[in-house]
Backbone as JSON Lines, residues from 0, in Angstrom:
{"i":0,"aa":"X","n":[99.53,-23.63,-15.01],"ca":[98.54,-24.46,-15.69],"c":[98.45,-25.8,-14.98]}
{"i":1,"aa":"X","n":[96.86,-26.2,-14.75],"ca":[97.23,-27.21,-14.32],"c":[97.55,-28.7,-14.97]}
{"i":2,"aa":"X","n":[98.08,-29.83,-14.37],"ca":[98.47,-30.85,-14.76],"c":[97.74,-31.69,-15.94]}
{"i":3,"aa":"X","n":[98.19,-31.88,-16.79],"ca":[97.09,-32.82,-17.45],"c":[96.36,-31.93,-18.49]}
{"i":4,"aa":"X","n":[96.22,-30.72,-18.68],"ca":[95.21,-29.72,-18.89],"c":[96.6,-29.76,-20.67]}
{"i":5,"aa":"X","n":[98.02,-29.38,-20.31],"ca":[99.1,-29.57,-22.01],"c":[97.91,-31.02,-22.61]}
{"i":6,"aa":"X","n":[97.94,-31.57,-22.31],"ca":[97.41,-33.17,-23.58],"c":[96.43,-32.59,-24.03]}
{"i":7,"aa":"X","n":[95.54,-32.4,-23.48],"ca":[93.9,-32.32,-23.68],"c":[93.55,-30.68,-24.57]}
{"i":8,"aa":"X","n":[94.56,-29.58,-23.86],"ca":[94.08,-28.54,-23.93],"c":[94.0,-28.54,-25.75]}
{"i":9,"aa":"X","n":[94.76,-29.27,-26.6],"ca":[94.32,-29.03,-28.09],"c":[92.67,-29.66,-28.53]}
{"i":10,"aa":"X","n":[91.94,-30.12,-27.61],"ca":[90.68,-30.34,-27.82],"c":[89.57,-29.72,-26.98]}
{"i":11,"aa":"X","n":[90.49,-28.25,-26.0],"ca":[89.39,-27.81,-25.4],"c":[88.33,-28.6,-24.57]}
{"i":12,"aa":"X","n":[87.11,-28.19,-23.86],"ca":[86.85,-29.14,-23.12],"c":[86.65,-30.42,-23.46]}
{"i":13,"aa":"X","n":[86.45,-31.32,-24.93],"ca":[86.23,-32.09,-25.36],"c":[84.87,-32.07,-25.42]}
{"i":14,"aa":"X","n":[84.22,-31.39,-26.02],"ca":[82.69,-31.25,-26.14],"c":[82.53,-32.22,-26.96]}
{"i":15,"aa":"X","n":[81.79,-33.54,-27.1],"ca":[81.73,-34.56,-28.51],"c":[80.47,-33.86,-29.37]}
{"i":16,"aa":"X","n":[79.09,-33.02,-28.9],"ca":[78.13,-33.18,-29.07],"c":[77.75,-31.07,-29.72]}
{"i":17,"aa":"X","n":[77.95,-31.06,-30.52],"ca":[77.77,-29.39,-30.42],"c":[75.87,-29.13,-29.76]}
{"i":18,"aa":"X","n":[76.23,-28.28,-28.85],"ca":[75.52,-27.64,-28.27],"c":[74.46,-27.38,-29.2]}
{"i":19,"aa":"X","n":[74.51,-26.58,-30.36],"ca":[73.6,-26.13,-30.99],"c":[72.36,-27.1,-31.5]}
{"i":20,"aa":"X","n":[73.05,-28.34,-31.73],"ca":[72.54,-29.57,-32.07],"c":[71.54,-30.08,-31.48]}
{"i":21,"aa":"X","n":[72.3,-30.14,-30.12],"ca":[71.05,-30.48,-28.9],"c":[70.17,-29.79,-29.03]}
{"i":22,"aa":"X","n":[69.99,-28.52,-29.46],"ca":[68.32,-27.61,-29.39],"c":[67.66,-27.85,-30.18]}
{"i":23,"aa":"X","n":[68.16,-27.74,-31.81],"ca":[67.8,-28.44,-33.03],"c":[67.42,-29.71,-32.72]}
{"i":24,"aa":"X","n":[67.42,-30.35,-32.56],"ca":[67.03,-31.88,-32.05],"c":[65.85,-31.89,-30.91]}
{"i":25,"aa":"X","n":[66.45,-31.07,-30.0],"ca":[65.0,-31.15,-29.22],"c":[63.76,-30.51,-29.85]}
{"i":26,"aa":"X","n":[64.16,-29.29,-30.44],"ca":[63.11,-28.79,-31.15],"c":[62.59,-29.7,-33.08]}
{"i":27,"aa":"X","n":[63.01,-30.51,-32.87],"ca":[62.63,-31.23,-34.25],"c":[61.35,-31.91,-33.66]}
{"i":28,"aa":"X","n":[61.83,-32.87,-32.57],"ca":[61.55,-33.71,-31.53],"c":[59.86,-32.9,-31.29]}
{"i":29,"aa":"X","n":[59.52,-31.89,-30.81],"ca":[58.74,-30.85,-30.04],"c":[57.84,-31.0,-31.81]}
{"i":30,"aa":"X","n":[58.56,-30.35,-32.96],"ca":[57.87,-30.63,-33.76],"c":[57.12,-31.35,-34.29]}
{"i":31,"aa":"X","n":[57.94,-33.31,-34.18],"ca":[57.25,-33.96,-34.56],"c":[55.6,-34.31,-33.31]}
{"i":32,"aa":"X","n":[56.18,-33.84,-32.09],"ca":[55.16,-34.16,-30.93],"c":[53.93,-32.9,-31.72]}
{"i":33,"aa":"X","n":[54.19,-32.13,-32.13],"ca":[52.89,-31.15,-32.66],"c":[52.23,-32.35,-33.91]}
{"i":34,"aa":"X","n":[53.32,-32.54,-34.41],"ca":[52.36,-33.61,-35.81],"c":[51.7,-34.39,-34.91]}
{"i":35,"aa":"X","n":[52.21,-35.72,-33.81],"ca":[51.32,-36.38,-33.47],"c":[50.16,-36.1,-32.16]}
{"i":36,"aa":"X","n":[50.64,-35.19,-31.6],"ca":[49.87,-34.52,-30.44],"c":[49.5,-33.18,-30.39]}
{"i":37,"aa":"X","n":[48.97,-32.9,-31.8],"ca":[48.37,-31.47,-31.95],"c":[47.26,-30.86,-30.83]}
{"i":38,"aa":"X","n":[47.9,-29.68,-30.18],"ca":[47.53,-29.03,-29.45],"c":[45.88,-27.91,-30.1]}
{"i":39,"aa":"X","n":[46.61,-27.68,-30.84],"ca":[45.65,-26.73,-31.67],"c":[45.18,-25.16,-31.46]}
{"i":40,"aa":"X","n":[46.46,-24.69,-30.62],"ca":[46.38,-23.42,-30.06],"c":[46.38,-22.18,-31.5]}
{"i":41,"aa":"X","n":[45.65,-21.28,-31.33],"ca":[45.83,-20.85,-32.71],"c":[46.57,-20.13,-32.57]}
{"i":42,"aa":"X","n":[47.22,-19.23,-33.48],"ca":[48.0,-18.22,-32.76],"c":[47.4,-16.76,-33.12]}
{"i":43,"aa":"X","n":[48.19,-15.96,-32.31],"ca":[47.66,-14.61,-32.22],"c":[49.01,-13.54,-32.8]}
{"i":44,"aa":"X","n":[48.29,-12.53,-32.62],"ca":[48.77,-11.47,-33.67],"c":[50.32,-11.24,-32.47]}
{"i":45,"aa":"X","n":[49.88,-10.85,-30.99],"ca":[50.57,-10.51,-29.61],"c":[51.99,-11.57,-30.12]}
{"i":46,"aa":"X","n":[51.26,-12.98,-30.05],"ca":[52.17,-13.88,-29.8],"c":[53.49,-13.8,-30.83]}
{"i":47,"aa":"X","n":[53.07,-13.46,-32.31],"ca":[53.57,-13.71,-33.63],"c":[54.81,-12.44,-32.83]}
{"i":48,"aa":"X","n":[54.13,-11.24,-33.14],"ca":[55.38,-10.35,-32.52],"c":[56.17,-10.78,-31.58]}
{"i":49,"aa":"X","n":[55.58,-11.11,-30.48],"ca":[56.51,-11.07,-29.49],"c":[57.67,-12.5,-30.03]}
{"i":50,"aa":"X","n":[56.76,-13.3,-31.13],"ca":[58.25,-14.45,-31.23],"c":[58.96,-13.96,-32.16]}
{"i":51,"aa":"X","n":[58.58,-13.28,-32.94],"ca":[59.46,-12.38,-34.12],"c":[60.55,-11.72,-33.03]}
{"i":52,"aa":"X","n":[60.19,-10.81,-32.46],"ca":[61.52,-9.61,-31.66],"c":[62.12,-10.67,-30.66]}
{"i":53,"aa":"X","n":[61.2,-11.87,-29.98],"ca":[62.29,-12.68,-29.73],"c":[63.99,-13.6,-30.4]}
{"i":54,"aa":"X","n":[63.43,-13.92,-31.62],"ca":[64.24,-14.43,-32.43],"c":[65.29,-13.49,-33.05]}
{"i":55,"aa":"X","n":[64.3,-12.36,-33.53],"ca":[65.69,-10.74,-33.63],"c":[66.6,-11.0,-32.18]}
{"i":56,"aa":"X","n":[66.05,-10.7,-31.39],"ca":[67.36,-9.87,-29.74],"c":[68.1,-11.53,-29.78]}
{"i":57,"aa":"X","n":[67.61,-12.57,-29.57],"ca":[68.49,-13.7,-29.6],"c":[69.75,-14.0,-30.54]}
{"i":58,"aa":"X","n":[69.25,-13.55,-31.92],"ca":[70.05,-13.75,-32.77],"c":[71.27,-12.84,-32.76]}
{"i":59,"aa":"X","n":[70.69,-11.69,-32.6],"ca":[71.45,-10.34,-32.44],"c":[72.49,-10.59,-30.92]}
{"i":60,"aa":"X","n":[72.06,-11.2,-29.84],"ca":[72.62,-11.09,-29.39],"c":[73.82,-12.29,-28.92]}
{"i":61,"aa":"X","n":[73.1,-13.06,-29.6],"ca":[74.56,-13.96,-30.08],"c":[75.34,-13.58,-31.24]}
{"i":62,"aa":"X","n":[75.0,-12.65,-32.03],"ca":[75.68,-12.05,-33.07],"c":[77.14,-11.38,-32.35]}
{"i":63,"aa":"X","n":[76.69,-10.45,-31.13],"ca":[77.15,-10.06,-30.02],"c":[78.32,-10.63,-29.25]}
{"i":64,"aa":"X","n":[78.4,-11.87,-29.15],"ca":[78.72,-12.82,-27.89],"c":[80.07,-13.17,-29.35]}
{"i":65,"aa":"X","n":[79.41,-13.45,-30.26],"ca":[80.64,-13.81,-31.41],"c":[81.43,-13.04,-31.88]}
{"i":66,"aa":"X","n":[81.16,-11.33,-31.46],"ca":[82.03,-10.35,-31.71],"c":[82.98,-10.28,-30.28]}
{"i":67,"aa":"X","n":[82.28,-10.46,-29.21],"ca":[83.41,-10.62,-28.2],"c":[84.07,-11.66,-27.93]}
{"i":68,"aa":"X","n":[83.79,-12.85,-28.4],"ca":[85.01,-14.03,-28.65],"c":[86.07,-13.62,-29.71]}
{"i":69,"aa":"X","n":[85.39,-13.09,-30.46],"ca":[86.58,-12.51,-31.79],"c":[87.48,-11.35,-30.87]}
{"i":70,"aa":"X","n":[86.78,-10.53,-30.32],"ca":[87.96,-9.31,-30.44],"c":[88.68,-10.15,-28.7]}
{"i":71,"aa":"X","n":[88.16,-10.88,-28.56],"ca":[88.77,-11.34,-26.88],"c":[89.97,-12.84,-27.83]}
{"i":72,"aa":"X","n":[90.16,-12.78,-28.87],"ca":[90.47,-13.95,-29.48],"c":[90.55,-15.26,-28.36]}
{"i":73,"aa":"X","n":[89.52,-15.86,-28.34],"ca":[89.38,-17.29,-27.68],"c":[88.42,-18.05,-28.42]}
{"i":74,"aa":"X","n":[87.91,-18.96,-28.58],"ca":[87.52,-19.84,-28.81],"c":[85.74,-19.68,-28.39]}
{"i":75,"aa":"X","n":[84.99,-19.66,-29.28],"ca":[83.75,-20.4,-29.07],"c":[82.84,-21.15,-29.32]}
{"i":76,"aa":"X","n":[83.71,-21.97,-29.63],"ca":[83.26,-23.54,-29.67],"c":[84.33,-24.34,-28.57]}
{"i":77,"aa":"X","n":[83.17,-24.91,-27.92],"ca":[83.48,-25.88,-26.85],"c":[84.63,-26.86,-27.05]}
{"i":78,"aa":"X","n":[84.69,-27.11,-28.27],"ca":[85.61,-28.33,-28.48],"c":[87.2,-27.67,-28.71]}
{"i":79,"aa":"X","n":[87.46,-26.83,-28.67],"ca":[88.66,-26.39,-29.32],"c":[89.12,-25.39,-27.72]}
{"i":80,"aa":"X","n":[90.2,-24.91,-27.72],"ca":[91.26,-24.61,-26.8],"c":[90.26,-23.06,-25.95]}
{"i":81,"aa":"X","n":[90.68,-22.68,-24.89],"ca":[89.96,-21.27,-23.95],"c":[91.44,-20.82,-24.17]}
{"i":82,"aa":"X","n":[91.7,-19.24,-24.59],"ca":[92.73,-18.87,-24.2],"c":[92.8,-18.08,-23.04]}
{"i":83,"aa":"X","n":[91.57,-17.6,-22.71],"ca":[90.92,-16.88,-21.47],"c":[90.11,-16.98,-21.51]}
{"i":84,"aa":"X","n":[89.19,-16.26,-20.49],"ca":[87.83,-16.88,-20.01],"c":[87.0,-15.04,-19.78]}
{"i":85,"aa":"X","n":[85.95,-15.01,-20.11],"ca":[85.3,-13.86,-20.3],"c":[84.11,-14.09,-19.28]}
{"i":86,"aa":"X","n":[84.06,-12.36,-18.52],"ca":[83.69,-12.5,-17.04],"c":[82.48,-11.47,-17.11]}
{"i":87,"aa":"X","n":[82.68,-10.74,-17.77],"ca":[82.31,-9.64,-18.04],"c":[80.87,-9.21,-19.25]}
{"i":88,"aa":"X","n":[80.08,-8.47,-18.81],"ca":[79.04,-8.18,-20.26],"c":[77.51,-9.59,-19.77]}
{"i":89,"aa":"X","n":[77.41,-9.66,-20.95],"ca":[76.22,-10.97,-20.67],"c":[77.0,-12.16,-19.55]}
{"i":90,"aa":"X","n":[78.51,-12.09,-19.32],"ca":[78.88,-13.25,-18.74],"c":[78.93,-12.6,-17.1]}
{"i":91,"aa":"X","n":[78.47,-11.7,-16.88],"ca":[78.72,-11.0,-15.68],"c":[77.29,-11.27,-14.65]}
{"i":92,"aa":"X","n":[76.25,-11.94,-15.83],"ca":[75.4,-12.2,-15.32],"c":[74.96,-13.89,-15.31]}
{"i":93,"aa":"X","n":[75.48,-14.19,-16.48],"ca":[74.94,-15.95,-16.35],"c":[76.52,-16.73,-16.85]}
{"i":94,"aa":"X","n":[76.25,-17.76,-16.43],"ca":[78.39,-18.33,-16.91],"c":[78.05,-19.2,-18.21]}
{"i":95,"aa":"X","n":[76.84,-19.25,-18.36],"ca":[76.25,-19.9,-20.37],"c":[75.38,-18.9,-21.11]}
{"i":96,"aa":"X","n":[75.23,-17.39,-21.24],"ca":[74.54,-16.82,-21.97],"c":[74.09,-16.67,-23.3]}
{"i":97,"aa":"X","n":[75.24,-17.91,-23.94],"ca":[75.18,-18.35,-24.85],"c":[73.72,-19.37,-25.27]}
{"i":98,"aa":"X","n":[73.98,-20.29,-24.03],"ca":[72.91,-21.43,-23.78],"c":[71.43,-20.94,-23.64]}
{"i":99,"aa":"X","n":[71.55,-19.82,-22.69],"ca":[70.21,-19.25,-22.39],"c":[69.58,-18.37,-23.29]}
{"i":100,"aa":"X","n":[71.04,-17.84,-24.78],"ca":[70.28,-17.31,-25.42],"c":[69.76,-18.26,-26.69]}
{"i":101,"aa":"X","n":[69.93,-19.63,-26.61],"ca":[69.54,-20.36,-27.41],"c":[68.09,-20.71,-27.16]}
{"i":102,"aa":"X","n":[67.95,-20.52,-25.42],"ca":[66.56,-20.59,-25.44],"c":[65.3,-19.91,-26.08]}
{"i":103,"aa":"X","n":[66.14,-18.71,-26.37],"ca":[64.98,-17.72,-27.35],"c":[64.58,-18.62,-28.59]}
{"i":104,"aa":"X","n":[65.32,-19.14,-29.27],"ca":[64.83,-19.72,-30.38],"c":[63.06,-20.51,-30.45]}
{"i":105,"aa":"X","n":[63.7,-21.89,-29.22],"ca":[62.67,-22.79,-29.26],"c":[61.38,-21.65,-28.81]}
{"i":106,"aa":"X","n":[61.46,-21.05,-27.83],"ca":[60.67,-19.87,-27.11],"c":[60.28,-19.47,-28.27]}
{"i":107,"aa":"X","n":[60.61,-18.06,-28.72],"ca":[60.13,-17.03,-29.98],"c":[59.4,-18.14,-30.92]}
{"i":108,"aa":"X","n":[59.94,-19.65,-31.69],"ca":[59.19,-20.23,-32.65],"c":[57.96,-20.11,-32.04]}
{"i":109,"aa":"X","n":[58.07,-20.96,-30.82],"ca":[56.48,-21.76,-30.03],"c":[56.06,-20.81,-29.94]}
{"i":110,"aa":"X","n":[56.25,-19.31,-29.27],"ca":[55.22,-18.71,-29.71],"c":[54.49,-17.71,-31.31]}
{"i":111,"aa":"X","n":[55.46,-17.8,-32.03],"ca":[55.38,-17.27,-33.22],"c":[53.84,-17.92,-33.77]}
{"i":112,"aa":"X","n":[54.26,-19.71,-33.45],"ca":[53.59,-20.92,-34.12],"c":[52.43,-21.28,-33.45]}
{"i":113,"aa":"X","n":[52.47,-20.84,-31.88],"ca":[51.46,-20.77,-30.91],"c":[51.69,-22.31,-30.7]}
{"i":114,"aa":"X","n":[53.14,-23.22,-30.04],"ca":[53.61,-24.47,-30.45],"c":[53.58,-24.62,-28.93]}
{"i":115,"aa":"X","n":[52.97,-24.71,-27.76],"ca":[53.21,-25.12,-26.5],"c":[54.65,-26.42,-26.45]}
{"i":116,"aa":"X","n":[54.88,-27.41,-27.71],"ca":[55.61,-28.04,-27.24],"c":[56.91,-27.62,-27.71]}
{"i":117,"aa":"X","n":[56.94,-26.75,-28.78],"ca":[58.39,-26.06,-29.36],"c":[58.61,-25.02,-27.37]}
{"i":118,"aa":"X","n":[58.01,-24.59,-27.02],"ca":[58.23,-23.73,-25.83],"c":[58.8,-24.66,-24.53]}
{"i":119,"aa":"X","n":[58.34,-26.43,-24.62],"ca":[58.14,-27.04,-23.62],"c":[59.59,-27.83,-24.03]}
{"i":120,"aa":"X","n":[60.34,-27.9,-25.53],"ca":[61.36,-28.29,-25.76],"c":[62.93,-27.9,-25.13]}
{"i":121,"aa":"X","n":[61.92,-26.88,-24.57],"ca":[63.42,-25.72,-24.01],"c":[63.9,-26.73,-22.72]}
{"i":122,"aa":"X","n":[63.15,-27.21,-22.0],"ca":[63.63,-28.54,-20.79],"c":[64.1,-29.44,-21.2]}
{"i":123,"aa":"X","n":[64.06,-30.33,-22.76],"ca":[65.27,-31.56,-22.59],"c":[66.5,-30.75,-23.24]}
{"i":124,"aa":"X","n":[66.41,-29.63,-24.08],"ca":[67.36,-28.86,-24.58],"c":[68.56,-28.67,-23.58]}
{"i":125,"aa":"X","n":[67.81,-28.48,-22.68],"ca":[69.07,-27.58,-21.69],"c":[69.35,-28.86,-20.9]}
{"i":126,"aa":"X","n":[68.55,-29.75,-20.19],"ca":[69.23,-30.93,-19.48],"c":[70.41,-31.33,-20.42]}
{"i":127,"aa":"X","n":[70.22,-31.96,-21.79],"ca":[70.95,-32.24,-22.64],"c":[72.18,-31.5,-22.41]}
{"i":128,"aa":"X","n":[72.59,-30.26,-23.01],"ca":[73.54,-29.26,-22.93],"c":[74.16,-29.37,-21.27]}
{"i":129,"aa":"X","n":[73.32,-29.4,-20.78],"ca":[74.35,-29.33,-18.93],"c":[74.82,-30.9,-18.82]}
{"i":130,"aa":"X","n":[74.36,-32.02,-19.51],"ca":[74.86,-33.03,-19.34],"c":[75.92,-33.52,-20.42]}
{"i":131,"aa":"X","n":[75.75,-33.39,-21.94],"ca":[76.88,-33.19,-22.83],"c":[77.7,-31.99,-23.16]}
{"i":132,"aa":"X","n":[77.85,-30.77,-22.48],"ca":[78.12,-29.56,-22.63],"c":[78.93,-29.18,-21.61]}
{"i":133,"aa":"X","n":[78.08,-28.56,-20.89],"ca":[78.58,-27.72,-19.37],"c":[79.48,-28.47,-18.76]}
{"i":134,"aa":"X","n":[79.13,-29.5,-18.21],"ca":[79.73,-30.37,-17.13],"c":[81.17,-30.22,-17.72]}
{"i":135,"aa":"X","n":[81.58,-30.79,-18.64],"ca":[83.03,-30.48,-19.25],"c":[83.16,-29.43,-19.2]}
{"i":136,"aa":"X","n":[82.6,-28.3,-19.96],"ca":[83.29,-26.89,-19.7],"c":[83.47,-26.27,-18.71]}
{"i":137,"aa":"X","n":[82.64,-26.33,-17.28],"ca":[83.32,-25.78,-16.66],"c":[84.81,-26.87,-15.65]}
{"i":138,"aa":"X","n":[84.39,-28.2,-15.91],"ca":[85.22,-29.19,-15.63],"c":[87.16,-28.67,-16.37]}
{"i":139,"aa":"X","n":[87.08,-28.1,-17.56],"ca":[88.05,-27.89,-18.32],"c":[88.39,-26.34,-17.87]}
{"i":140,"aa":"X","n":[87.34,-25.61,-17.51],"ca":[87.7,-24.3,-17.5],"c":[88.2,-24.18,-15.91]}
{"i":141,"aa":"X","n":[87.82,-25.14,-15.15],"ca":[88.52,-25.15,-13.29],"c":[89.8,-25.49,-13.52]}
{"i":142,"aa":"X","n":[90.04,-26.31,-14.15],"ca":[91.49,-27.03,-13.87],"c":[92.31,-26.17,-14.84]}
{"i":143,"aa":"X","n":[92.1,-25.35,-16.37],"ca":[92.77,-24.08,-16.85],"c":[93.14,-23.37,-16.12]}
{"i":144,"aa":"X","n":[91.84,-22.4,-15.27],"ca":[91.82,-21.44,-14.97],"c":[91.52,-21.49,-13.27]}
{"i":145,"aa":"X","n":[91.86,-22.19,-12.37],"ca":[91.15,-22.82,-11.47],"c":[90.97,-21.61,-10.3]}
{"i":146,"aa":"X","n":[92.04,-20.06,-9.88],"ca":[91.89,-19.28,-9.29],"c":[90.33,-18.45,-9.53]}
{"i":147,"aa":"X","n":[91.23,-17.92,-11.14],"ca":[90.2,-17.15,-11.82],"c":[88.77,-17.67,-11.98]}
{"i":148,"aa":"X","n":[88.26,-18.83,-12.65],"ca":[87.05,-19.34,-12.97],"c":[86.85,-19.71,-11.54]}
{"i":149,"aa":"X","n":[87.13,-20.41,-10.78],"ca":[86.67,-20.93,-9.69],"c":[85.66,-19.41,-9.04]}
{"i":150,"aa":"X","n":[86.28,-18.3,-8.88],"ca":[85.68,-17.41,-8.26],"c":[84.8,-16.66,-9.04]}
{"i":151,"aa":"X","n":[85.41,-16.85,-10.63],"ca":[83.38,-16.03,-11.0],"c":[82.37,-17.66,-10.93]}
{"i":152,"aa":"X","n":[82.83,-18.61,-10.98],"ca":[81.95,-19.15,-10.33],"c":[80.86,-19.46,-9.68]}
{"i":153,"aa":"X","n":[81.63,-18.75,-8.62],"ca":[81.19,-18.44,-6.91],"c":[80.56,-17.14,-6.83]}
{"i":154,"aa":"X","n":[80.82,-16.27,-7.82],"ca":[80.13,-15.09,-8.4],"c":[78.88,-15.3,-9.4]}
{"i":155,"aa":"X","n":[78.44,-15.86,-10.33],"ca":[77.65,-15.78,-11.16],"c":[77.18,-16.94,-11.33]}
{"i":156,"aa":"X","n":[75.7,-17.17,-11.52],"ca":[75.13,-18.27,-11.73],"c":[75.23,-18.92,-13.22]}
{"i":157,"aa":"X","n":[75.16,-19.92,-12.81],"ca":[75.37,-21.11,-14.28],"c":[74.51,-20.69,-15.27]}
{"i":158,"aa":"X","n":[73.07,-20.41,-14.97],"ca":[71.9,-20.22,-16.08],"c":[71.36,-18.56,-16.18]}
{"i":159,"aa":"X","n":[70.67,-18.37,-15.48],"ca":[70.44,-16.86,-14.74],"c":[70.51,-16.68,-13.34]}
């Protein structure tokens, strides 16, 4: 283990800001920009579905992601301890699939709502998250795990 990593490791990467928050917020944000900068897109029957089965597979598949933190017993929430690090499944393809599946939300609403700016919220969402989020986690998860993580790393992209 590396140095420094015993003090800290009872607060995990030290996330101050939950992730989830940041989207909720951007997407409040996106909302109030519809009150004052109504677009006026109407919506369509296409759109409504496709944000409905978006918001199902998102939900579902973070439903998913919380059954394999459970049976992998580690931690998923940022702020609290990694007992290992999961490489495998949705993580075999992006190293936040968590993050990217949060994007379905703002996505599936805006188009449910036909909301161009609930869809356009998904860009300070995620800057946010890679700047109060990521940067620590994988900052916490190199110096844990620095063989192992270092090389899915170098294997799998951060977003998609």
């Amino acid at each position: 283990m590396a140095q420094g990593i015993t003090e800290t490791d009872s607060k995990g990467a030290s996330v101050k800001v939950p992730p989830p928050l940041i989207f909720i917020l951007s997407m409040l944000a996106a909302l109030g920009c519809e009150k004052l900068f109504p677009l006026g897109l109407p919506t369509h029957p296409i759109g409504q579905v496709a944000g409905v089965a978006l918001l199902v597979t998102t939900t579902l598949v973070l439903l998913h992601i919380l059954l394999i933190f459970k049976r992998r017993q580690t931690a998923i929430e940022p702020w609290k301890p990694t007992s290992n690090i999961i490489t495998a499944g949705y993580y075999g393809y992006s190293r936040n699939p968590i993050y990217v599946a949060f994007c379905g939300f703002p996505l599936g609403l805006g188009l449910l709502l036909a909301s161009p700016w609930l869809v356009l919220s998904i860009l300070p969402a995620c800057i946010g998250v890679y700047w109060l989020a990521i940067r620590r986690e994988e900052a916490y998860l190199l110096a844990k795990f620095p063989k192992e993580y270092g090389a899915y790393r170098r294997r799998v992209r951060r977003w998609l």
